[in-house]
Each structure stands twice: as structure tokens, then as C-alpha cells.
XYZ file of C-alpha atoms in Angstrom:
687
model
C -62.843 6.434 -60.808
C -59.588 4.966 -59.344
C -60.660 5.861 -55.875
C -63.857 3.981 -56.323
C -62.144 0.916 -57.558
C -59.765 0.930 -54.764
C -62.495 1.231 -52.273
C -64.268 -1.722 -53.900
C -61.096 -3.623 -53.904
C -60.750 -3.074 -50.181
C -64.164 -4.460 -49.492
C -64.660 -7.164 -51.940
C -61.152 -8.178 -52.995
C -61.852 -7.522 -56.754
C -62.009 -4.584 -59.114
C -60.576 -3.411 -62.362
C -57.383 -2.191 -60.685
C -56.516 -5.725 -59.145
C -56.225 -9.124 -60.652
C -56.507 -12.430 -58.725
C -53.501 -14.759 -58.717
C -54.544 -18.088 -59.856
C -52.767 -20.240 -57.089
C -53.408 -17.919 -54.233
C -57.079 -16.653 -53.629
C -55.970 -14.167 -51.120
C -53.266 -12.571 -53.284
C -54.447 -9.348 -55.023
C -51.874 -8.182 -57.730
C -52.011 -4.644 -59.153
C -52.484 -4.386 -62.875
C -48.994 -3.282 -64.302
C -50.375 -0.774 -66.788
C -52.090 2.098 -65.158
C -51.574 5.202 -67.309
C -54.153 7.380 -65.292
C -52.581 6.754 -62.012
C -49.716 8.849 -60.853
C -46.534 6.972 -60.188
C -46.227 8.438 -56.758
C -49.571 6.617 -55.749
C -48.562 3.067 -56.757
C -46.970 2.378 -53.475
C -50.041 3.623 -51.652
C -51.984 1.334 -53.939
C -49.931 -1.641 -53.087
C -50.535 -0.992 -49.299
C -54.351 -0.780 -49.826
C -53.978 -4.088 -51.909
C -52.354 -5.794 -48.997
C -55.115 -4.373 -46.741
C -57.860 -5.990 -48.825
C -56.033 -9.306 -48.463
C -56.039 -9.085 -44.878
C -59.667 -8.206 -44.599
C -60.568 -11.213 -46.789
C -58.553 -13.460 -44.740
C -60.310 -12.183 -41.434
C -63.686 -12.355 -42.981
C -63.186 -16.079 -44.144
C -61.984 -16.869 -40.630
C -65.150 -15.460 -38.945
C -67.508 -17.167 -41.401
C -65.672 -20.585 -40.943
C -65.929 -20.287 -37.169
C -69.429 -19.376 -37.328
C -70.347 -22.208 -39.340
C -68.305 -24.949 -37.606
C -69.978 -26.959 -34.659
C -66.660 -27.481 -33.105
C -65.360 -23.961 -32.795
C -66.005 -23.763 -29.024
C -67.548 -20.737 -26.971
C -64.222 -18.835 -26.587
C -63.476 -18.953 -30.385
C -67.006 -18.273 -31.159
C -67.218 -15.255 -28.860
C -63.800 -14.118 -30.347
C -65.309 -14.469 -33.974
C -68.403 -12.391 -33.075
C -66.276 -9.466 -31.639
C -63.796 -9.780 -34.606
C -66.908 -9.504 -37.059
C -67.829 -6.223 -35.053
C -64.287 -4.927 -35.750
C -64.652 -5.763 -39.421
C -67.996 -4.141 -39.556
C -66.356 -0.891 -38.348
C -63.817 -1.273 -41.074
C -66.625 -1.615 -43.621
C -68.449 1.405 -42.147
C -65.254 3.304 -42.518
C -65.020 2.320 -46.123
C -68.615 3.309 -46.834
C -67.814 6.842 -45.174
C -64.781 7.124 -47.486
C -66.853 6.186 -50.540
C -69.497 8.859 -49.704
C -66.749 11.432 -49.336
C -65.105 10.522 -52.642
C -68.538 10.826 -54.392
C -68.964 14.267 -52.731
C -65.353 15.595 -53.543
C -63.820 14.197 -56.886
C -60.564 15.962 -55.954
C -59.588 13.540 -53.194
C -56.568 11.274 -53.809
C -55.441 7.906 -52.610
C -53.400 9.671 -49.939
C -56.608 10.570 -48.213
C -57.907 6.961 -48.204
C -54.457 5.825 -46.711
C -54.629 8.359 -44.138
C -58.163 7.697 -43.142
C -57.388 3.825 -42.941
C -54.088 4.395 -41.177
C -55.288 2.582 -37.968
C -56.565 -0.411 -39.990
C -53.235 -0.733 -41.858
C -51.774 -1.522 -38.505
C -54.714 -3.393 -36.747
C -55.719 -5.760 -39.717
C -52.131 -7.338 -40.172
C -51.854 -7.788 -36.229
C -55.129 -9.616 -36.278
C -53.884 -11.883 -39.068
C -50.910 -12.669 -37.173
C -53.131 -13.454 -34.271
C -55.330 -15.941 -36.128
C -52.146 -17.509 -37.689
C -50.955 -18.083 -34.203
C -54.330 -19.753 -33.324
C -54.016 -22.012 -36.272
C -50.313 -22.935 -35.876
C -50.617 -23.655 -32.003
C -54.179 -25.195 -32.257
C -55.134 -23.373 -29.211
C -58.546 -23.694 -27.719
C -60.635 -22.227 -24.860
C -58.845 -20.398 -22.005
C -55.547 -21.034 -24.096
C -56.888 -18.436 -26.400
C -56.892 -15.749 -23.696
C -53.108 -15.900 -23.335
C -52.435 -15.025 -26.791
C -54.836 -12.073 -26.837
C -53.637 -10.865 -23.545
C -49.973 -10.620 -24.688
C -51.121 -8.627 -27.730
C -52.792 -5.991 -25.496
C -49.306 -4.670 -24.360
C -48.614 -2.730 -27.513
C -47.422 0.818 -27.963
C -50.160 1.430 -30.580
C -53.190 2.735 -28.718
C -55.660 1.705 -31.278
C -54.301 -1.783 -31.486
C -54.173 -2.184 -27.715
C -57.864 -1.074 -27.335
C -59.119 -3.460 -30.168
C -57.034 -6.315 -28.525
C -58.728 -5.472 -25.214
C -61.930 -5.472 -26.820
C -61.344 -9.087 -28.145
C -60.217 -10.091 -24.720
C -63.207 -8.701 -23.031
C -65.469 -10.668 -25.250
C -63.700 -13.931 -24.482
C -63.765 -12.887 -20.753
C -67.510 -12.908 -20.850
C -67.376 -16.723 -21.338
C -64.697 -17.015 -18.704
C -66.556 -15.116 -16.149
C -69.858 -16.915 -17.031
C -68.182 -20.342 -16.237
C -66.608 -19.041 -13.059
C -69.901 -17.554 -11.944
C -71.802 -20.714 -12.353
C -69.194 -22.641 -10.441
C -69.083 -20.139 -7.680
C -72.765 -19.707 -7.125
C -74.156 -23.243 -7.465
C -71.156 -25.621 -8.138
C -72.322 -26.304 -11.865
C -69.590 -26.647 -14.570
C -70.603 -25.128 -18.088
C -67.829 -26.677 -20.358
C -69.196 -28.591 -23.292
C -66.107 -28.207 -25.400
C -63.520 -28.914 -22.716
C -62.402 -25.150 -22.772
C -62.276 -24.374 -19.023
C -59.118 -24.545 -16.841
C -61.272 -26.702 -14.315
C -62.655 -30.245 -15.485
C -64.405 -33.119 -14.051
C -62.078 -35.654 -12.452
C -63.404 -39.172 -12.965
C -60.565 -40.579 -11.021
C -60.748 -38.116 -8.049
C -57.530 -36.743 -6.479
C -56.841 -37.908 -2.900
C -56.113 -34.329 -1.807
C -59.374 -33.034 -3.283
C -62.370 -32.013 -1.062
C -65.343 -33.469 -2.878
C -67.612 -36.278 -1.918
C -65.587 -39.286 -3.194
C -66.433 -42.783 -2.251
C -63.479 -44.558 -3.642
C -60.454 -42.561 -4.259
C -57.106 -43.415 -6.022
C -53.695 -43.173 -4.614
C -51.875 -40.538 -6.712
C -49.686 -37.527 -6.276
C -51.191 -33.968 -5.792
C -50.072 -32.886 -9.095
C -52.932 -31.988 -11.439
C -53.841 -34.433 -14.174
C -55.110 -33.102 -17.476
C -58.621 -34.730 -18.049
C -61.516 -33.601 -20.206
C -65.266 -33.300 -19.749
C -67.969 -34.541 -22.066
C -68.255 -32.983 -25.349
C -71.486 -31.669 -26.655
C -72.821 -29.593 -29.592
C -73.768 -26.015 -29.251
C -77.110 -24.782 -30.723
C -76.927 -21.325 -32.597
C -79.988 -19.349 -32.897
C -78.518 -16.942 -35.490
C -77.372 -17.750 -38.944
C -73.642 -16.910 -39.544
C -74.553 -15.463 -42.850
C -76.674 -12.695 -41.164
C -75.134 -9.391 -40.199
C -75.114 -9.164 -36.379
C -75.172 -5.822 -34.578
C -74.049 -5.430 -30.930
C -77.581 -5.759 -29.506
C -78.261 -8.996 -31.323
C -74.871 -10.280 -30.260
C -75.625 -9.707 -26.623
C -78.904 -11.599 -27.187
C -77.056 -14.524 -28.640
C -74.777 -14.836 -25.595
C -77.919 -15.021 -23.471
C -79.343 -17.702 -25.408
C -76.384 -19.783 -26.596
C -75.491 -21.872 -23.681
C -73.664 -25.309 -23.711
C -75.205 -28.263 -22.210
C -74.599 -28.338 -18.397
C -71.790 -30.781 -17.220
C -73.064 -32.167 -14.068
C -70.499 -34.310 -12.140
C -71.587 -37.507 -10.698
C -72.100 -37.852 -7.015
C -68.472 -39.217 -6.432
C -66.777 -36.962 -8.871
C -64.481 -33.946 -8.140
C -63.182 -30.873 -9.888
C -59.536 -30.666 -10.918
C -57.299 -28.126 -12.271
C -56.200 -28.488 -15.992
C -52.802 -26.698 -15.964
C -52.335 -26.125 -19.675
C -55.604 -24.400 -19.919
C -54.941 -21.962 -17.004
C -54.254 -18.485 -18.376
C -50.756 -17.160 -17.255
C -52.267 -14.089 -15.762
C -54.606 -15.886 -13.486
C -52.690 -17.061 -10.187
C -52.647 -20.702 -9.389
C -53.935 -19.802 -5.866
C -57.004 -18.124 -7.311
C -57.808 -21.161 -9.441
C -57.510 -23.371 -6.316
C -60.026 -21.229 -4.517
C -62.569 -21.535 -7.305
C -62.153 -25.308 -7.253
C -62.606 -25.343 -3.494
C -65.830 -23.274 -3.949
C -67.149 -25.758 -6.514
C -66.348 -28.729 -4.599
C -67.988 -27.293 -1.650
C -71.184 -26.972 -3.372
C -70.835 -30.702 -4.569
C -70.391 -31.523 -0.935
C -73.412 -29.621 -0.069
C -75.622 -31.058 -2.960
C -74.462 -34.394 -3.765
C -74.507 -36.146 -0.323
C -75.215 -40.003 -0.359
C -77.219 -40.024 2.940
C -78.880 -37.802 5.552
C -79.999 -35.384 2.741
C -83.047 -33.991 4.704
C -80.918 -33.669 7.799
C -78.382 -31.643 5.826
C -80.752 -29.160 4.160
C -82.347 -28.735 7.491
C -78.927 -27.920 8.954
C -78.174 -25.532 6.294
C -81.543 -23.732 6.613
C -80.930 -23.460 10.238
C -77.564 -21.917 9.668
C -79.104 -19.389 7.202
C -81.716 -18.418 9.595
C -79.245 -17.881 12.454
C -77.023 -15.786 10.165
C -77.597 -12.142 9.402
C -76.677 -12.695 5.616
C -79.244 -13.599 2.895
C -77.280 -16.053 0.944
C -79.650 -15.896 -1.914
C -79.285 -12.101 -2.054
C -75.583 -12.605 -1.631
C -75.515 -14.776 -4.826
C -77.448 -12.196 -6.724
C -74.975 -9.577 -5.632
C -71.956 -11.847 -6.760
C -73.693 -12.229 -10.154
C -74.088 -8.536 -10.461
C -70.396 -8.084 -9.530
C -69.279 -10.491 -12.346
C -71.470 -8.838 -14.982
C -69.960 -5.493 -14.054
C -66.422 -7.082 -14.281
C -67.182 -8.538 -17.728
C -68.238 -5.097 -19.027
C -64.972 -3.506 -17.927
C -61.139 -4.049 -18.696
C -59.910 -7.125 -16.857
C -59.141 -6.392 -13.301
C -57.457 -9.238 -11.492
C -57.729 -7.455 -8.065
C -61.396 -7.292 -8.458
C -61.673 -10.906 -9.468
C -59.769 -12.106 -6.608
C -61.710 -10.007 -4.156
C -65.158 -11.434 -5.526
C -63.852 -14.926 -5.347
C -62.313 -14.606 -1.843
C -65.567 -13.123 -0.453
C -67.385 -16.092 -1.939
C -64.922 -18.469 -0.549
C -65.064 -17.055 2.896
C -68.866 -17.048 3.031
C -69.015 -20.633 1.969
C -66.215 -21.676 4.346
C -68.475 -20.322 7.149
C -71.200 -22.727 6.244
C -68.848 -25.583 5.928
C -67.193 -24.679 9.383
C -70.488 -24.734 11.040
C -71.511 -27.984 9.224
C -68.272 -29.954 10.209
C -67.420 -28.507 13.701
C -70.746 -27.522 15.144
C -73.183 -29.995 13.484
C -71.140 -33.136 12.853
C -68.625 -32.609 15.782
C -65.283 -32.722 13.921
C -63.366 -32.416 17.159
C -65.029 -35.485 18.577
C -64.169 -37.521 15.355
C -60.687 -36.352 15.776
C -60.710 -37.609 19.454
C -61.941 -40.996 18.071
C -59.099 -40.959 15.516
C -56.441 -40.138 18.153
C -57.750 -43.089 20.227
C -57.415 -45.624 17.370
C -54.568 -44.471 15.143
C -52.443 -42.497 17.576
C -53.083 -45.046 20.424
C -54.628 -42.463 22.808
C -55.775 -45.422 25.007
C -52.661 -47.154 26.058
C -54.510 -49.559 28.200
C -56.595 -50.820 25.369
C -53.546 -51.679 23.101
C -51.611 -53.155 25.983
C -54.511 -55.617 26.701
C -54.853 -56.310 22.861
C -51.161 -56.966 22.489
C -51.125 -59.413 25.422
C -54.151 -61.345 23.996
C -52.958 -61.356 20.290
C -49.206 -61.554 20.875
C -48.234 -65.006 19.576
C -51.105 -65.130 16.933
C -49.932 -62.088 15.107
C -46.297 -62.707 15.718
C -46.370 -65.824 13.739
C -48.924 -64.566 11.162
C -47.308 -64.331 7.503
C -50.529 -64.614 5.528
C -54.157 -63.549 6.205
C -57.598 -64.360 5.172
C -61.048 -63.162 6.016
C -61.591 -65.590 8.777
C -58.443 -64.488 10.405
C -59.215 -60.738 10.083
C -62.774 -61.413 11.492
C -61.066 -63.319 14.624
C -58.614 -60.347 15.325
C -61.427 -57.802 15.029
C -63.646 -59.744 17.441
C -60.634 -59.968 19.883
C -60.117 -56.231 19.621
C -63.827 -55.562 20.169
C -63.717 -57.863 23.186
C -60.840 -55.876 24.672
C -62.986 -52.667 24.195
C -65.955 -54.208 26.129
C -63.774 -55.625 28.778
C -62.312 -52.108 29.504
C -65.834 -50.769 29.231
C -64.829 -48.420 26.482
C -67.812 -49.362 24.109
C -69.878 -46.255 25.237
C -66.943 -44.012 24.605
C -65.523 -45.323 21.279
C -67.152 -46.206 17.990
C -65.895 -49.555 16.989
C -68.273 -49.829 14.140
C -66.325 -47.079 12.169
C -62.861 -48.690 12.671
C -61.867 -52.055 11.467
C -58.458 -53.967 11.610
C -56.923 -54.892 8.372
C -53.603 -56.421 7.268
C -51.495 -55.174 4.473
C -48.911 -57.900 3.662
C -46.601 -57.006 0.722
C -45.908 -59.422 -2.146
C -43.146 -62.040 -1.707
C -40.698 -60.331 -3.829
C -40.965 -57.038 -1.838
C -40.985 -58.945 1.443
C -37.755 -60.699 0.606
C -36.160 -57.520 -0.303
C -37.236 -55.758 2.933
C -36.193 -58.781 4.883
C -32.797 -58.745 3.516
C -32.313 -55.076 4.713
C -34.016 -55.322 8.135
C -33.330 -58.896 9.198
C -31.290 -59.592 12.256
C -30.244 -63.081 13.339
C -31.725 -64.197 16.511
C -29.001 -66.688 17.200
C -25.354 -66.935 16.469
C -23.859 -68.982 13.896
C -22.929 -71.688 16.145
C -26.760 -72.361 16.912
C -28.398 -75.287 15.145
C -28.558 -75.050 11.380
C -32.295 -75.777 11.443
C -33.082 -72.272 13.130
C -34.782 -70.101 10.745
C -33.987 -66.356 11.172
C -37.045 -64.267 12.029
C -38.047 -61.183 10.148
C -40.210 -59.016 12.488
C -41.225 -56.725 9.764
C -42.919 -59.244 7.822
C -45.158 -60.454 10.717
C -48.655 -59.459 11.496
C -47.747 -56.829 14.033
C -45.820 -54.836 11.525
C -48.523 -55.087 8.746
C -51.581 -54.287 10.949
C -53.642 -51.220 9.928
C -56.964 -49.589 10.483
C -59.693 -49.157 7.980
C -61.646 -46.134 8.786
C -65.232 -46.023 7.651
C -65.913 -42.262 7.215
C -69.649 -41.198 7.319
C -70.838 -38.232 5.330
C -69.979 -35.507 5.154
C -66.532 -35.984 7.031
C -65.202 -37.983 3.989
C -64.677 -34.633 2.449
C -62.263 -33.719 5.278
C -60.261 -37.111 5.777
C -58.857 -37.909 2.356
C -57.395 -41.312 1.402
C -53.948 -39.684 1.694
C -54.517 -38.587 5.285
C -55.968 -42.059 6.305
C -52.763 -43.694 4.734
C -50.678 -41.322 6.670
C -52.604 -42.117 9.942
C -51.879 -45.756 9.326
C -48.189 -45.243 8.866
C -47.973 -43.483 12.130
C -50.196 -46.072 13.623
C -47.805 -48.946 12.571
C -44.899 -47.297 14.104
C -46.688 -46.526 17.377
C -48.048 -50.191 17.624
C -44.542 -51.648 16.932
C -43.121 -49.410 19.428
C -45.700 -50.379 22.034
C -45.269 -53.996 21.230
C -41.515 -53.860 21.837
C -41.905 -51.933 24.900
C -44.180 -54.558 26.346
C -41.909 -57.473 25.281
C -38.940 -55.714 27.020
C -40.963 -55.475 30.203
C -41.986 -59.087 30.051
C -38.276 -60.187 29.712
C -37.572 -58.062 32.711
C -40.206 -60.160 34.691
C -38.797 -63.341 33.223
C -35.096 -62.539 34.150
C -35.976 -61.495 37.562
C -37.724 -64.786 38.205
C -34.884 -66.781 36.904
C -31.918 -64.779 38.143
C -30.042 -64.624 34.725
C -26.632 -63.319 34.257
C -25.899 -59.729 34.465
C -24.850 -58.635 30.921
C -28.211 -59.732 29.733
C -29.984 -57.605 32.264
C -27.665 -54.655 31.258
C -28.496 -54.883 27.547
C -32.197 -55.116 28.491
C -32.050 -52.253 30.675
C -30.341 -50.041 28.018
C -32.744 -51.135 25.168
C -35.718 -50.355 27.622
C -34.272 -47.061 28.510
C -34.131 -46.171 24.774
C -37.450 -47.458 23.777
C -39.136 -45.834 26.867
C -37.674 -42.386 26.025
C -38.390 -42.770 22.288
C -42.176 -43.538 23.242
C -42.487 -40.904 25.542
C -41.070 -38.479 22.972
C -43.350 -39.516 20.378
C -46.620 -39.938 22.437
C -46.140 -36.877 24.782
C -43.821 -34.251 23.345
C -45.012 -34.626 19.665
C -48.493 -36.225 19.485
C -50.110 -34.917 22.515
C -48.611 -31.333 21.969
C -49.519 -31.237 18.330
C -52.995 -32.626 18.821
C -53.827 -29.989 21.435
C -52.648 -27.365 19.180
C -54.780 -28.687 16.415
C -57.925 -28.648 18.379
C -57.397 -25.164 19.810
C -56.924 -23.936 16.103
C -59.929 -25.656 14.833
C -62.059 -24.195 17.705
C -60.750 -20.582 17.041
C -60.760 -20.813 13.182
C -63.767 -19.693 11.132
C -62.479 -20.789 7.750
C -63.074 -24.355 6.775
C -60.290 -24.352 4.165
C -57.784 -23.192 6.786
C -59.039 -25.907 9.237
C -58.454 -28.511 6.612
C -54.963 -26.994 5.996
C -54.238 -27.133 9.538
C -55.041 -30.925 9.781
C -52.654 -31.732 6.799
C -50.023 -29.689 8.495
C -50.820 -31.674 11.745
C -50.034 -34.883 9.999
C -46.859 -33.642 8.168
C -45.528 -32.222 11.456
C -46.082 -35.536 13.250
C -44.397 -37.449 10.351
C -41.581 -34.994 10.480
C -41.033 -35.074 14.303
C -41.295 -38.915 14.286
C -38.646 -38.944 11.741
C -40.724 -40.913 9.260
C -39.864 -38.447 6.504
C -36.152 -38.850 7.050
C -35.356 -42.204 5.392
C -31.970 -42.906 6.953
C -33.082 -41.908 10.428
C -36.246 -43.860 10.228
C -34.519 -46.866 8.761
C -31.977 -46.767 11.931
C -35.059 -46.677 14.203
C -36.585 -49.606 12.636
C -33.256 -51.416 12.870
C -33.144 -50.750 16.757
C -36.677 -52.053 17.005
C -35.694 -55.127 15.201
C -32.686 -55.712 17.427
C -34.911 -55.257 20.566
C -37.364 -57.810 19.416
C -34.537 -60.221 18.414
C -33.207 -59.914 21.840
C -36.573 -60.590 23.498
C -37.167 -63.680 21.290
C -33.777 -64.905 22.051
C -34.205 -64.681 25.747
C -37.630 -66.566 25.544
C -35.972 -69.047 23.466
C -33.071 -69.500 25.867
C -35.438 -69.740 28.860
C -37.064 -72.726 26.970
C -34.043 -74.530 25.639
C -31.401 -73.489 28.292
C -30.276 -77.059 28.714
C -29.366 -77.417 25.096
C -27.461 -73.924 24.895
C -24.019 -73.447 26.323
C -22.924 -70.203 28.172
C -20.595 -69.516 25.244
C -23.371 -69.519 22.706
C -25.383 -67.259 24.849
C -22.673 -64.659 25.409
C -21.718 -64.637 21.806
C -25.315 -63.886 20.778
C -25.798 -61.155 23.444
C -22.457 -59.708 22.547
C -23.484 -59.526 18.916
C -26.782 -58.083 19.627
C -25.124 -55.471 22.038
C -22.611 -54.465 19.326
C -25.221 -53.989 16.820
C -27.421 -52.039 19.185
C -24.600 -49.781 20.070
C -23.754 -49.302 16.446
C -27.358 -48.286 15.618
C -27.770 -45.934 18.498
C -24.385 -44.149 17.818
C -25.580 -43.655 14.274
C -28.970 -42.525 15.254
C -27.701 -40.250 18.071
C -25.280 -38.678 15.472
C -28.092 -38.004 12.750
C -30.569 -36.657 15.368
C -27.805 -34.314 16.792
C -27.199 -33.001 13.236
C -30.856 -32.440 12.669
C -31.018 -30.441 15.969
C -28.059 -28.288 15.218
C -29.724 -27.306 11.896
C -33.475 -27.027 12.894
C -33.282 -26.387 16.715
C -36.342 -28.230 17.593
C -37.346 -28.000 21.211
C -38.984 -31.518 21.396
C -36.018 -33.061 19.821
C -33.794 -31.305 22.202
C -35.610 -32.791 25.234
C -35.454 -36.241 23.778
C -31.713 -36.025 23.085
C -31.186 -34.642 26.597
C -33.015 -37.540 28.132
C -31.018 -40.080 25.980
C -27.760 -38.270 26.836
C -28.132 -38.335 30.524
C -25.350 -36.714 32.204
C -23.765 -36.543 28.859
C -22.969 -40.259 29.018
C -23.572 -40.750 25.210
C -21.484 -37.668 24.340
C -18.623 -38.682 26.482
C -18.780 -42.246 24.932
C -19.076 -41.215 21.343
C -22.859 -41.993 21.109
C -22.450 -45.489 22.465
C -23.895 -47.115 25.668
C -20.682 -49.004 26.525
C -19.011 -52.431 25.765
C -20.486 -55.725 25.671
């Protein structure tokens, strides 16, 4: 009778041997007076009492999750599998009850021995659900807790935890599969480590129309919530076959991104055992499907292009998708295998990359588009910008504010230059438009205080206003690139901004070079004094070498490398990575990522412009200016120029010693002709 009462207590939580404590419904207290129970079995009875408490807690946890509409798919799957484990426990109790009825000589020791695995398993499961309650983890966060529990020396406990983890992995693999096969995200409860980015990342690949400027760090955002429909009552006992059917029926509402949305990584939802690189590959595949599906124009042409690719390719992509689906189903039925998951994802990524590579390089002529970008942003046509600078010189030099009418005039002038040089058949001016990016007054004044160089000495008239070159139109001119589909997925807002940063440096450098050349012609005509000609020659020597280094040693060399790499690569993601490296290398080799060095170059350009404007002013007002005033100003400009070149030469020499860059070594060798700068401590001489 005692054995039967103990078994009943283990299953239902109440019997004649146990009393319920009033303030704790889970606490089962043994009756103090039990004359028919041997004292040696009292401790065993306490262990069974505790086991009944744990079972009741787990059963209530399962029932609450199955009733709740906010449990989420991962917690629901966990609860289904936990119920299966509890059913095995109840089956074990039923078997013990049958044995006790057949053999009345059995003792409590037999029950304890038979339930030895559950005496370890159920307390561990209680600790697990307590952790879920305390941490408020959901979705993929649950996977980490369960995964850590699988590393246990107890074989039974480890197997049951792997069983729970496998059930949750079914949801994970289903979400990954739908994203890989057709780019659709199933995540009604915001549980997946990939979500919809309503403010798309500038580094993302998707088909964004308006992108925000932000760092590449992932932003934690959530998708739209929706209720899940359950076709099975939680009160009904569910066997394994019924549970499998439920997972086939219960599907959350599909989260379909808008045309201009992208996927993003949610870092705090990513399980620790899934590498970040693998998650990025999954995101790339999903965004690739967005690119192929959610185009905003030329839909029929795109579909025809993809069909043409499939016909020319030996792989049946529909069959390939079925094969991937079968692989994920097999993976979900086994213990978690990270290497197999990485292999499946990588094969899918490579196959999709081949399509994108064909789409961008062969169909939409990516290399030709890069050639257009080189012409506009990287000043690939020097004669075009030389003509434009000569025609818009004074207009942009005196420009401090801009309106739409001014921008239209400048763009018409630029198009006229293209037509005059008969480049309208080669270039695509409709995709490129000149814009101005003037800063606000506070920022302008702050920059002016750092970069301003007085054009005239202190002895000049007081009404002369110092000129700040970096606040005029030439230093604030940029190009707006109107990207056509699908190239907008290749050229992100970040890359366009970097192109504009490079363009502004190249344009100012070309403008200063042209101004110094015009000063040479002016001085040759008027036979001016020698020290002015000496300073102009030194400035021109530096500017010419700097421009040759940037245009030939850096830009042309890196660009040819990029084109060869694109033509030889079969992986679109690798091509996109090569383009980002190309921009990074250009900015690095042009010293734009070294603040002190870049500031020194800008100061030298400012000094050169100050010199040019002073000489022009001197030619116009030579009768009002004495030789002492001219010599004082030239001497000051020469000292400042020497000081900046000495500083720059020292910094570049230190960079070269540390990195041993071949292009930089050639540039320094040209500047240090016959070791002139080395012998003079980086200076061009005295003025």
C-alpha cells in the first residue's frame, strides 16, 4: 500500500503519505507519523517527494506555455519536447505500478533505483526553466541555455538536453531554410537572429532606395508580431506522430519585407555556437533574393535574364532547392553538426553568387559602370575637368552659399564642357549630377580657424578680408550618382560618400595645379622678381608630384587591379568585397585615413592657393603695394610652405619605414630628388 501511495504522489502530487503545505502548492511534506514504514526508507521517501514536486512544476510550465499566445515558436517547441520527456516519466511510473501489483515484496528502494535517471534529470530541467524565467530569454537565446546543458558527464541528462535542443533546432533550421531558398523570413515573434531593417544599413546589400548614414555595427531591431494559430488543444495528450504533424501545420505569418527593406543581424539573438561569418552568409543569401525579387523596374528583363542563365547553366536550380531542403531536414533529425550547416549554407551562397555575378558583370556591365565612375569621381578625363575649372573658376571660388538655380547653372556648364569635348557619346551625364555640400556656419567658422592662411601681410590695408579656401565652392563640390537597378545593391551610400571624399581631394588638387600654371604664365609675361618664381616652382614641383602619385601610382594601379579581379572572380560577394577594399586602399594611400598627414596636405594646398591669389592681387594692385610688402608676404608664405613640407616629409618617411609601401617610396624619392630634402632637413630652402 505504501508503494502505491508513493507512486500516486510522484504522478499527481497528492496521496495519503503526503500533505500539501498551505503557502506553497509545489511543496509536498511527508506525514510525520508513519508506523508501517521502516525508518531506513524515510530518506528515500523524501527523495521521491522532491521528485514529485519537480514533476508538478514542469507539468505546469508546459501547460502554461501551450495555453499562452505569446510563448513563441522556440518555447512552444521546447514545451512539446519537454512534455514528451514527462510522458516517458509517467510511462515509467505506470510500469512500476504494474510491477508493484505483481510483486508485493518490492520496496521503496526498487522505485528509487528505477527512477534514478529522473532523480537527476527532473531537477536539471527545473533549473533550466528557472533560468528561462530569470533571464527572460526568448527565441534563439533559449538555444544557448540548452546547448550549455548538453555538456554534462551524465549520459542520460546529456541525451535529454540534446533531445530538447534538437526540437528547438527544427524551428531554427526552418527559418534558415526559408531564408536561403526564397529569401522569406518567418519570424512572427521576433525570435530569429536576423530581422527586417526598416532603416537599412549603408553596408547592406539589399535594394534600398534611400539609405541612412550609420556605422556598420548591427542594430537590434524587431519584426512585426503576430499570433500563432494552434490546431491542437494543450489539454490533449500528444504523441510523437501528432507532434510532427503540428509542426507541419503551425506556421507563423510570413514577414515579407518591403521593396526597399534589408535584413540585419540582431547580435543578442545569435547563439554563441553559430559563427558570425555564417550568420553574415545567411543574411547575404536572403538579401540576394530580395534583390532578385523586389526590383523597382525592368522586372520582365530581369526574369528573362535569370531564366537565360538557368538555361545556359547545367544546374537545375529548382532541383537544387529541393536538395537543400532535404539536407536541412536531415540535419534537423540528427544531433547539431556545425560543419554540415556551414557546408550547406556555403554551397547555397556560392550558387547564388554565380547568378549575381552573371547578372552584374555580364548583363548589367559592372566594369563599364566602374569606368564611368572613374571618369567622374576619380577624374579619369583630365581634359574635361581642366576645361570645367577654367570656365567655372571665379564663379565657384566666390561661391559661399548655393541655391537650386546656381546648381542648375553649374550642371549646364559641366554638360556643355562634355559636349564641347565630344564626350557625350562616351559618358552618361544623366546619371551624374553636381551638388554642393556647404556646412553650417558654426562648423565653417571652426574649420576656417584651423585652415585659414592670410593672403596678405599685416601691413596690408585693414579692409582686406582673409580668404578661406576650404569654404568656397571648389572645396564643397560633390557628385550625386543616380544608380540604376540593380547596381544600387553594389554601390552603397557609404561607397558613394567615400568616392565623393576622394573626388573633392582630386578636384582641389587639380584646381591648385591649374592655378599655379596660370601664375607661371602671368609671371613670365610681366617678368617678376626671382624669389616669387622660386616659390612658385617649388609649390608646382610638390603639387605635380603629389598629383602624379595619386592619379598614376595609386588610382590607375588600384583600378586596373580591381578590374582584373572582377573579371576573374566568380563570386559576387567576393567582388563586392574587392570593391570595398579598393576604396579603402585608395583612401589609405592618399593619406585620407591619417588625420595629421591629411591635414598637412590640406594646409599645403591652402598655402598654394593663398600664393596664387596674392600674385593675382599683386598684378592688379601693384601700384598700391610696395616691394617690402610683397617680399614680407612671400617670405611668410615660403616659411609656412617649408614648415608644412618638412612636417609632411617626416610623417611620410615614418609611414614608409613602418609599412614599406612601394608607391609611397617612389613618391618620396621624387620629392627628395638627389636627396635634397634629406640634406636640408625636409626643407626646400630659405626665403
